[in-house]
The first five atom37 places (N, CA, C, CB, O) and aatype in JSON, in Angstrom:
{
  "aatype": [12, 0, 16, 16, 12, 16, 15, 10, 2, 16, 11, 10, 15, 0, 6, 6, 11, 3, 0, 13, 19, 1, 2, 16, 0, 0, 10, 7, 10, 16, 14, 15, 0, 0, 9, 11, 19, 13, 19, 8, 12, 13, 2, 6, 4, 7, 7, 13, 14, 13, 6, 19, 1, 1, 5, 19, 15, 3, 3, 0, 16, 16, 18, 10, 15, 0, 3, 3, 18, 7, 1, 13, 0, 2, 0, 10, 3, 15, 0, 19, 14, 0, 0, 16, 1, 6, 10, 10, 3, 1, 6, 13, 15, 17, 6, 3],
  "atom_mask": [
    [1, 1, 1, 1, 1],
    [1, 1, 1, 1, 1],
    [1, 1, 1, 1, 1],
    [1, 1, 1, 1, 1],
    [1, 1, 1, 1, 1],
    [1, 1, 1, 1, 1],
    [1, 1, 1, 1, 1],
    [1, 1, 1, 1, 1],
    [1, 1, 1, 1, 1],
    [1, 1, 1, 1, 1],
    [1, 1, 1, 1, 1],
    [1, 1, 1, 1, 1],
    [1, 1, 1, 1, 1],
    [1, 1, 1, 1, 1],
    [1, 1, 1, 1, 1],
    [1, 1, 1, 1, 1],
    [1, 1, 1, 1, 1],
    [1, 1, 1, 1, 1],
    [1, 1, 1, 1, 1],
    [1, 1, 1, 1, 1],
    [1, 1, 1, 1, 1],
    [1, 1, 1, 1, 1],
    [1, 1, 1, 1, 1],
    [1, 1, 1, 1, 1],
    [1, 1, 1, 1, 1],
    [1, 1, 1, 1, 1],
    [1, 1, 1, 1, 1],
    [1, 1, 1, 0, 1],
    [1, 1, 1, 1, 1],
    [1, 1, 1, 1, 1],
    [1, 1, 1, 1, 1],
    [1, 1, 1, 1, 1],
    [1, 1, 1, 1, 1],
    [1, 1, 1, 1, 1],
    [1, 1, 1, 1, 1],
    [1, 1, 1, 1, 1],
    [1, 1, 1, 1, 1],
    [1, 1, 1, 1, 1],
    [1, 1, 1, 1, 1],
    [1, 1, 1, 1, 1],
    [1, 1, 1, 1, 1],
    [1, 1, 1, 1, 1],
    [1, 1, 1, 1, 1],
    [1, 1, 1, 1, 1],
    [1, 1, 1, 1, 1],
    [1, 1, 1, 0, 1],
    [1, 1, 1, 0, 1],
    [1, 1, 1, 1, 1],
    [1, 1, 1, 1, 1],
    [1, 1, 1, 1, 1],
    [1, 1, 1, 1, 1],
    [1, 1, 1, 1, 1],
    [1, 1, 1, 1, 1],
    [1, 1, 1, 1, 1],
    [1, 1, 1, 1, 1],
    [1, 1, 1, 1, 1],
    [1, 1, 1, 1, 1],
    [1, 1, 1, 1, 1],
    [1, 1, 1, 1, 1],
    [1, 1, 1, 1, 1],
    [1, 1, 1, 1, 1],
    [1, 1, 1, 1, 1],
    [1, 1, 1, 1, 1],
    [1, 1, 1, 1, 1],
    [1, 1, 1, 1, 1],
    [1, 1, 1, 1, 1],
    [1, 1, 1, 1, 1],
    [1, 1, 1, 1, 1],
    [1, 1, 1, 1, 1],
    [1, 1, 1, 0, 1],
    [1, 1, 1, 1, 1],
    [1, 1, 1, 1, 1],
    [1, 1, 1, 1, 1],
    [1, 1, 1, 1, 1],
    [1, 1, 1, 1, 1],
    [1, 1, 1, 1, 1],
    [1, 1, 1, 1, 1],
    [1, 1, 1, 1, 1],
    [1, 1, 1, 1, 1],
    [1, 1, 1, 1, 1],
    [1, 1, 1, 1, 1],
    [1, 1, 1, 1, 1],
    [1, 1, 1, 1, 1],
    [1, 1, 1, 1, 1],
    [1, 1, 1, 1, 1],
    [1, 1, 1, 1, 1],
    [1, 1, 1, 1, 1],
    [1, 1, 1, 1, 1],
    [1, 1, 1, 1, 1],
    [1, 1, 1, 1, 1],
    [1, 1, 1, 1, 1],
    [1, 1, 1, 1, 1],
    [1, 1, 1, 1, 1],
    [1, 1, 1, 1, 1],
    [1, 1, 1, 1, 1],
    [1, 1, 1, 1, 1]
  ],
  "atom_positions": [
    [[0.25, 5.06, 46.5], [1.59, 4.23, 46.38], [1.83, 4.76, 45.78], [1.91, 3.02, 46.1], [0.9, 5.37, 45.26]],
    [[3.4, 5.09, 45.21], [3.61, 5.68, 43.61], [4.0, 4.28, 42.49], [5.21, 7.0, 43.6], [4.74, 3.3, 42.48]],
    [[2.97, 4.95, 41.61], [3.68, 4.06, 40.39], [5.02, 4.46, 40.02], [2.88, 4.13, 39.03], [5.69, 5.48, 40.19]],
    [[5.28, 2.8, 39.21], [7.22, 3.15, 38.91], [7.2, 3.69, 37.44], [8.52, 1.39, 38.91], [6.36, 3.17, 36.71]],
    [[7.67, 4.26, 37.11], [8.31, 4.39, 35.91], [9.36, 3.6, 35.09], [8.72, 5.31, 36.04], [10.43, 3.05, 35.35]],
    [[8.67, 3.74, 34.12], [10.2, 2.73, 33.56], [10.1, 3.75, 32.27], [10.02, 0.42, 33.09], [9.36, 4.69, 31.98]],
    [[11.57, 2.88, 31.45], [11.55, 3.8, 29.54], [11.32, 2.31, 29.17], [13.51, 4.88, 28.5], [11.35, 1.21, 29.71]],
    [[10.92, 3.2, 27.27], [10.69, 2.14, 26.07], [11.68, 3.64, 24.98], [8.29, 1.57, 25.58], [11.48, 4.82, 24.67]],
    [[13.06, 2.27, 24.7], [13.54, 2.93, 23.38], [13.62, 2.16, 22.31], [14.78, 3.48, 23.46], [14.01, 1.0, 22.22]],
    [[13.12, 3.12, 21.25], [13.52, 2.8, 20.12], [14.48, 3.71, 18.71], [12.36, 2.42, 19.85], [15.02, 4.81, 18.8]],
    [[14.43, 2.97, 17.74], [15.62, 3.63, 16.53], [14.53, 3.9, 15.67], [17.01, 2.5, 15.71], [13.79, 2.98, 15.35]],
    [[14.33, 5.14, 15.23], [13.73, 5.87, 13.99], [15.11, 6.25, 13.2], [12.7, 7.36, 14.43], [16.25, 5.79, 13.26]],
    [[14.45, 7.38, 12.4], [15.59, 7.68, 11.03], [15.23, 9.14, 11.59], [15.17, 7.14, 8.92], [14.22, 9.65, 12.08]],
    [[16.58, 9.62, 11.26], [16.51, 10.85, 11.75], [15.19, 11.48, 10.74], [18.08, 11.63, 11.65], [14.74, 12.51, 11.23]],
    [[14.75, 11.22, 9.93], [14.25, 11.57, 9.08], [12.77, 11.75, 9.83], [14.53, 10.72, 7.94], [12.26, 12.86, 10.01]],
    [[12.08, 10.37, 10.28], [10.79, 10.14, 10.42], [10.81, 10.67, 12.16], [10.32, 8.41, 9.95], [9.78, 10.71, 12.82]],
    [[12.56, 11.16, 12.87], [12.31, 11.77, 14.01], [11.69, 12.55, 13.66], [13.15, 12.16, 14.73], [10.5, 12.41, 13.94]],
    [[12.02, 13.6, 13.0], [11.78, 14.95, 13.05], [10.2, 15.15, 12.1], [13.26, 15.79, 12.38], [9.74, 16.28, 11.98]],
    [[9.74, 14.38, 11.7], [8.73, 14.48, 11.14], [7.42, 14.14, 12.62], [8.88, 13.42, 9.73], [6.36, 14.59, 13.05]],
    [[8.16, 13.36, 12.84], [6.87, 13.01, 14.11], [7.51, 13.72, 15.05], [6.51, 11.23, 14.72], [7.28, 12.93, 15.97]],
    [[8.44, 15.02, 15.83], [8.66, 16.12, 16.51], [7.78, 16.63, 15.8], [9.92, 16.72, 16.65], [6.78, 17.04, 16.39]],
    [[7.81, 16.73, 14.93], [6.81, 18.36, 14.11], [5.46, 17.93, 14.15], [7.13, 18.83, 12.07], [4.65, 18.73, 14.63]],
    [[4.93, 16.52, 13.64], [3.78, 16.35, 14.01], [2.92, 16.98, 15.36], [3.87, 15.19, 14.0], [2.24, 18.01, 15.39]],
    [[3.16, 16.08, 16.37], [2.98, 16.23, 17.89], [3.13, 17.19, 18.2], [3.6, 15.63, 18.7], [2.23, 17.59, 18.93]],
    [[4.35, 18.28, 17.9], [4.26, 19.74, 18.34], [2.48, 20.27, 17.12], [6.34, 20.81, 17.77], [1.59, 20.75, 17.82]],
    [[2.28, 20.22, 16.28], [1.12, 20.79, 15.63], [0.49, 20.59, 16.42], [0.61, 20.45, 14.48], [-0.08, 21.57, 16.9]],
    [[0.17, 19.12, 17.1], [-1.17, 18.41, 17.81], [-0.61, 19.05, 19.56], [-1.24, 16.05, 17.53], [-1.03, 18.7, 20.67]],
    [[0.23, 19.87, 19.28], [0.95, 20.67, 21.04], [1.04, 19.44, 22.14], [0.0, 0.0, 0.0], [0.74, 19.39, 23.34]],
    [[1.45, 18.66, 21.42], [2.11, 17.3, 22.34], [3.73, 17.42, 22.31], [1.65, 15.57, 21.55], [4.68, 18.08, 21.9]],
    [[3.42, 16.53, 22.88], [5.27, 16.23, 22.86], [6.0, 14.59, 22.77], [5.93, 16.86, 24.52], [5.57, 13.67, 23.45]],
    [[6.84, 14.49, 22.08], [6.76, 12.86, 21.83], [6.33, 12.35, 22.28], [7.45, 12.12, 21.81], [5.37, 11.86, 21.69]],
    [[6.57, 11.83, 23.95], [7.06, 11.0, 24.89], [5.19, 11.32, 25.25], [8.71, 11.47, 26.04], [4.48, 10.69, 26.04]],
    [[4.95, 12.04, 24.71], [3.44, 12.01, 25.26], [2.31, 11.28, 24.26], [2.95, 13.63, 25.48], [1.3, 10.67, 24.64]],
    [[2.78, 11.52, 22.85], [2.24, 10.82, 21.78], [2.55, 9.64, 22.19], [2.66, 11.14, 20.46], [1.7, 8.89, 22.68]],
    [[3.68, 9.33, 22.06], [3.55, 7.98, 22.89], [3.22, 7.38, 23.77], [4.04, 7.64, 23.11], [3.07, 6.16, 23.63]],
    [[2.99, 8.0, 24.95], [1.85, 7.33, 25.47], [0.87, 6.95, 25.77], [1.74, 7.26, 25.73], [0.4, 6.02, 26.44]],
    [[0.32, 8.39, 24.78], [-0.82, 7.8, 24.2], [-1.55, 6.27, 23.47], [-0.81, 8.54, 23.49], [-2.5, 5.5, 23.64]],
    [[-0.29, 6.51, 22.52], [-0.29, 5.16, 22.07], [-0.52, 3.93, 22.91], [0.81, 4.99, 21.53], [-1.29, 2.97, 22.94]],
    [[0.62, 4.48, 23.65], [0.86, 2.74, 24.14], [-0.4, 2.89, 25.29], [2.88, 2.2, 25.04], [-0.69, 1.93, 26.0]],
    [[-0.98, 3.97, 25.39], [-2.6, 3.54, 26.56], [-3.54, 3.15, 25.81], [-3.45, 4.85, 27.5], [-4.59, 2.65, 26.21]],
    [[-3.25, 3.35, 24.74], [-4.75, 2.26, 23.45], [-4.37, 1.97, 22.9], [-5.94, 2.56, 22.51], [-5.0, 2.25, 21.88]],
    [[-3.22, 1.21, 22.57], [-2.85, 0.02, 22.07], [-3.07, -1.32, 23.1], [-1.43, 0.22, 21.68], [-3.28, -2.5, 22.82]],
    [[-2.9, -0.42, 24.76], [-3.12, -2.1, 26.0], [-4.88, -1.81, 26.22], [-1.87, -1.97, 28.35], [-5.49, -2.77, 26.68]],
    [[-5.7, -0.54, 25.9], [-6.83, -0.93, 25.88], [-7.23, -1.64, 24.97], [-7.45, -0.17, 25.99], [-8.02, -2.5, 25.33]],
    [[-6.84, -1.59, 23.31], [-7.32, -1.71, 22.84], [-6.81, -3.39, 22.71], [-7.42, -0.69, 22.13], [-7.39, -4.15, 21.94]],
    [[-6.08, -3.67, 23.27], [-5.52, -5.27, 23.65], [-4.73, -5.46, 21.51], [0.0, 0.0, 0.0], [-4.61, -6.47, 20.82]],
    [[-4.46, -4.21, 21.25], [-3.61, -4.14, 20.12], [-3.72, -3.01, 19.16], [0.0, 0.0, 0.0], [-4.52, -2.24, 19.69]],
    [[-3.34, -2.52, 18.02], [-3.04, -1.84, 17.78], [-4.47, -1.36, 17.93], [-2.21, -1.89, 16.91], [-5.41, -2.08, 18.25]],
    [[-4.58, 0.96, 17.43], [-5.46, 1.01, 17.86], [-6.41, 1.23, 15.9], [-5.33, 2.18, 19.24], [-7.55, 1.67, 16.09]],
    [[-6.27, 1.11, 15.1], [-6.23, 1.07, 13.8], [-5.44, -0.01, 13.48], [-5.83, 2.22, 13.24], [-4.46, -0.48, 14.04]],
    [[-6.18, -0.41, 12.22], [-5.98, -0.9, 11.26], [-4.96, -1.14, 11.07], [-6.35, -0.5, 10.54], [-4.38, -0.08, 11.29]],
    [[-4.23, -1.89, 10.77], [-3.04, -2.52, 10.3], [-2.68, -3.34, 9.08], [-2.78, -3.18, 11.13], [-3.08, -4.49, 9.28]],
    [[-1.97, -3.21, 7.64], [-2.14, -4.45, 6.91], [-1.16, -3.83, 5.75], [-3.88, -4.97, 6.47], [-0.66, -2.75, 5.45]],
    [[-1.2, -5.51, 5.18], [0.38, -5.19, 4.33], [-0.07, -4.67, 2.61], [1.58, -7.09, 4.22], [0.38, -5.58, 1.91]],
    [[-0.48, -4.03, 2.04], [-0.33, -3.16, 0.83], [-0.35, -4.93, 0.14], [1.36, -1.78, 0.65], [0.52, -5.78, 0.36]],
    [[-1.27, -5.07, -0.48], [-1.09, -6.72, -1.28], [-1.1, -5.71, -2.76], [-2.86, -8.36, -1.03], [-1.78, -4.69, -2.73]],
    [[-0.08, -6.16, -4.38], [0.05, -6.1, -5.21], [-0.75, -6.83, -5.5], [0.91, -6.08, -5.48], [-1.1, -7.88, -4.95]],
    [[-1.39, -5.93, -7.12], [-2.09, -6.8, -8.08], [-1.29, -8.28, -8.42], [-2.27, -5.9, -9.47], [-1.88, -9.36, -8.5]],
    [[-0.49, -8.18, -8.51], [0.97, -9.63, -9.06], [0.34, -10.43, -7.99], [3.29, -9.31, -8.74], [0.02, -11.51, -8.49]],
    [[0.0, -10.38, -6.64], [0.69, -11.39, -5.58], [-1.64, -11.85, -5.87], [1.89, -10.4, -3.28], [-2.18, -12.79, -5.28]],
    [[-2.3, -11.04, -6.68], [-4.04, -11.62, -6.79], [-4.12, -13.36, -7.53], [-5.12, -10.26, -8.19], [-3.9, -13.55, -8.72]],
    [[-4.44, -14.38, -6.65], [-4.74, -14.88, -7.71], [-6.11, -15.09, -8.41], [-4.25, -15.79, -7.57], [-7.24, -15.1, -7.91]],
    [[-5.85, -15.22, -9.33], [-7.83, -15.64, -10.1], [-8.06, -16.83, -10.38], [-8.36, -15.02, -11.7], [-6.88, -17.17, -10.47]],
    [[-8.87, -18.14, -10.68], [-9.84, -18.86, -11.22], [-9.38, -18.72, -12.55], [-11.23, -18.45, -10.92], [-8.79, -17.86, -13.19]],
    [[-9.83, -19.78, -12.74], [-9.53, -20.32, -14.27], [-10.99, -20.29, -14.15], [-8.56, -21.93, -14.75], [-11.68, -20.19, -13.13]],
    [[-11.45, -20.42, -15.74], [-13.06, -20.07, -16.08], [-14.06, -21.65, -15.55], [-13.22, -19.7, -18.23], [-15.27, -21.84, -15.4]],
    [[-12.78, -22.58, -15.4], [-13.19, -23.88, -15.51], [-13.99, -23.76, -13.41], [-11.41, -25.24, -16.08], [-15.02, -23.97, -12.76]],
    [[-12.11, -23.12, -13.2], [-13.04, -23.53, -11.6], [-13.77, -22.83, -11.27], [-12.45, -23.63, -10.3], [-14.61, -23.23, -10.47]],
    [[-13.82, -21.28, -11.78], [-14.71, -20.7, -11.47], [-16.34, -21.0, -11.28], [-14.46, -20.01, -12.09], [-16.97, -20.48, -10.37]],
    [[-17.05, -22.07, -12.44], [-17.94, -22.44, -12.89], [-18.09, -23.69, -12.09], [0.0, 0.0, 0.0], [-19.24, -24.12, -12.09]],
    [[-16.97, -24.6, -11.22], [-17.31, -25.71, -10.57], [-17.13, -24.79, -9.25], [-16.4, -27.17, -10.85], [-17.22, -25.56, -8.3]],
    [[-16.94, -23.63, -8.84], [-17.11, -22.42, -7.69], [-18.59, -22.39, -7.32], [-16.63, -20.8, -8.27], [-19.32, -22.81, -6.43]],
    [[-18.65, -21.83, -8.21], [-20.65, -20.81, -8.5], [-21.69, -22.23, -8.4], [-21.06, -19.76, -10.98], [-22.85, -22.18, -8.0]],
    [[-20.86, -23.71, -8.93], [-21.79, -24.61, -9.56], [-21.95, -25.06, -7.31], [-20.89, -26.15, -11.31], [-22.93, -25.37, -6.63]],
    [[-21.07, -24.94, -7.08], [-20.93, -25.29, -5.7], [-21.76, -24.5, -4.73], [-19.58, -25.17, -5.34], [-22.57, -24.91, -3.89]],
    [[-21.42, -23.44, -5.0], [-22.37, -22.64, -3.75], [-23.91, -22.48, -4.11], [-21.79, -20.94, -3.48], [-24.58, -21.84, -3.3]],
    [[-24.61, -23.05, -5.35], [-26.05, -23.48, -5.68], [-26.06, -24.53, -4.94], [-26.48, -23.78, -7.15], [-27.18, -24.73, -4.48]],
    [[-25.03, -25.58, -4.51], [-25.73, -27.22, -4.77], [-25.91, -27.23, -3.15], [-24.47, -28.85, -5.63], [-25.37, -26.5, -2.31]],
    [[-26.87, -28.32, -3.0], [-27.78, -28.23, -1.89], [-26.41, -28.4, -0.25], [-29.25, -29.84, -2.16], [-25.19, -28.59, -0.2]],
    [[-27.39, -28.22, 0.72], [-25.96, -28.24, 2.06], [-26.44, -29.79, 1.99], [-26.11, -27.1, 4.16], [-27.62, -30.14, 2.08]],
    [[-25.24, -30.74, 1.81], [-25.56, -31.92, 3.19], [-26.29, -31.6, 4.45], [-24.22, -32.4, 3.86], [-26.25, -30.62, 5.2]],
    [[-26.98, -32.72, 4.47], [-27.89, -32.52, 5.38], [-27.36, -32.56, 6.87], [-28.9, -33.45, 5.13], [-27.95, -31.78, 7.62]],
    [[-26.07, -33.56, 7.61], [-25.07, -33.56, 8.26], [-24.28, -31.77, 8.63], [-24.25, -34.61, 7.39], [-24.13, -31.17, 9.69]],
    [[-23.95, -31.41, 7.23], [-23.71, -30.49, 7.64], [-24.4, -29.26, 7.33], [-22.74, -30.5, 7.5], [-23.82, -28.23, 7.0]],
    [[-25.66, -29.39, 7.46], [-26.74, -28.47, 7.88], [-27.11, -28.57, 9.34], [-27.95, -28.71, 7.07], [-27.79, -27.75, 9.95]],
    [[-26.59, -29.7, 9.82], [-26.9, -29.75, 11.09], [-26.15, -29.58, 11.93], [-27.35, -30.58, 11.36], [-26.33, -29.94, 13.09]],
    [[-25.22, -29.05, 11.53], [-23.97, -28.66, 12.08], [-24.2, -27.05, 12.25], [-22.65, -29.11, 11.07], [-24.36, -26.44, 13.3]],
    [[-24.18, -26.49, 10.84], [-23.91, -25.33, 11.34], [-25.56, -24.7, 11.76], [-22.96, -24.46, 10.18], [-25.62, -23.47, 11.82]],
    [[-26.89, -25.49, 12.06], [-28.04, -24.83, 12.61], [-27.5, -24.62, 13.61], [-29.31, -25.42, 12.72], [-27.49, -23.45, 13.99]],
    [[-26.93, -25.51, 14.32], [-26.57, -25.22, 15.68], [-26.01, -23.67, 16.18], [-25.54, -26.23, 15.95], [-26.23, -23.2, 17.29]],
    [[-25.25, -23.0, 15.11], [-24.84, -21.94, 15.16], [-25.43, -20.68, 14.17], [-23.64, -22.23, 15.07], [-25.09, -19.5, 14.1]],
    [[-26.2, -21.27, 13.61], [-27.13, -19.71, 12.43], [-28.17, -20.4, 12.67], [-26.83, -19.29, 10.3], [-28.4, -21.61, 12.78]],
    [[-28.81, -19.39, 12.72], [-30.12, -19.23, 11.56], [-30.36, -19.2, 10.19], [-30.64, -18.27, 11.65], [-29.97, -18.16, 9.66]],
    [[-31.02, -20.22, 9.26], [-31.26, -19.75, 8.34], [-32.43, -19.71, 7.39], [-30.53, -19.99, 8.01], [-33.23, -20.64, 7.32]],
    [[-32.51, -18.57, 6.63], [-33.93, -18.09, 5.74], [-33.94, -18.6, 4.65], [-34.16, -16.66, 5.39], [-33.49, -17.9, 3.74]],
    [[-34.36, -19.73, 4.37], [-34.76, -20.32, 2.99], [-35.86, -19.32, 2.1], [-35.5, -21.88, 3.3], [-36.25, -19.67, 0.99]]
  ]
}
């Protein structure tokens, strides 16, 4: 049985398209073949076949005050309440 083919269209800037055509040619591919490879891998991986992240600037970073850091560090050193420990023990093994 023959596979029915369909089109996928997108808009790019002229510069992006030119760079894409040059880079695919350098790899011995057509732009169409490169897009088919990407779509295949996207579907195979259930998403992007590479890490996709936005760049976070240092201005967006939140720092704890000295007091808040102290409370945070103390909380890490505190004993885990028995009820919480019991719930966690169901999922994790602990090495004391």
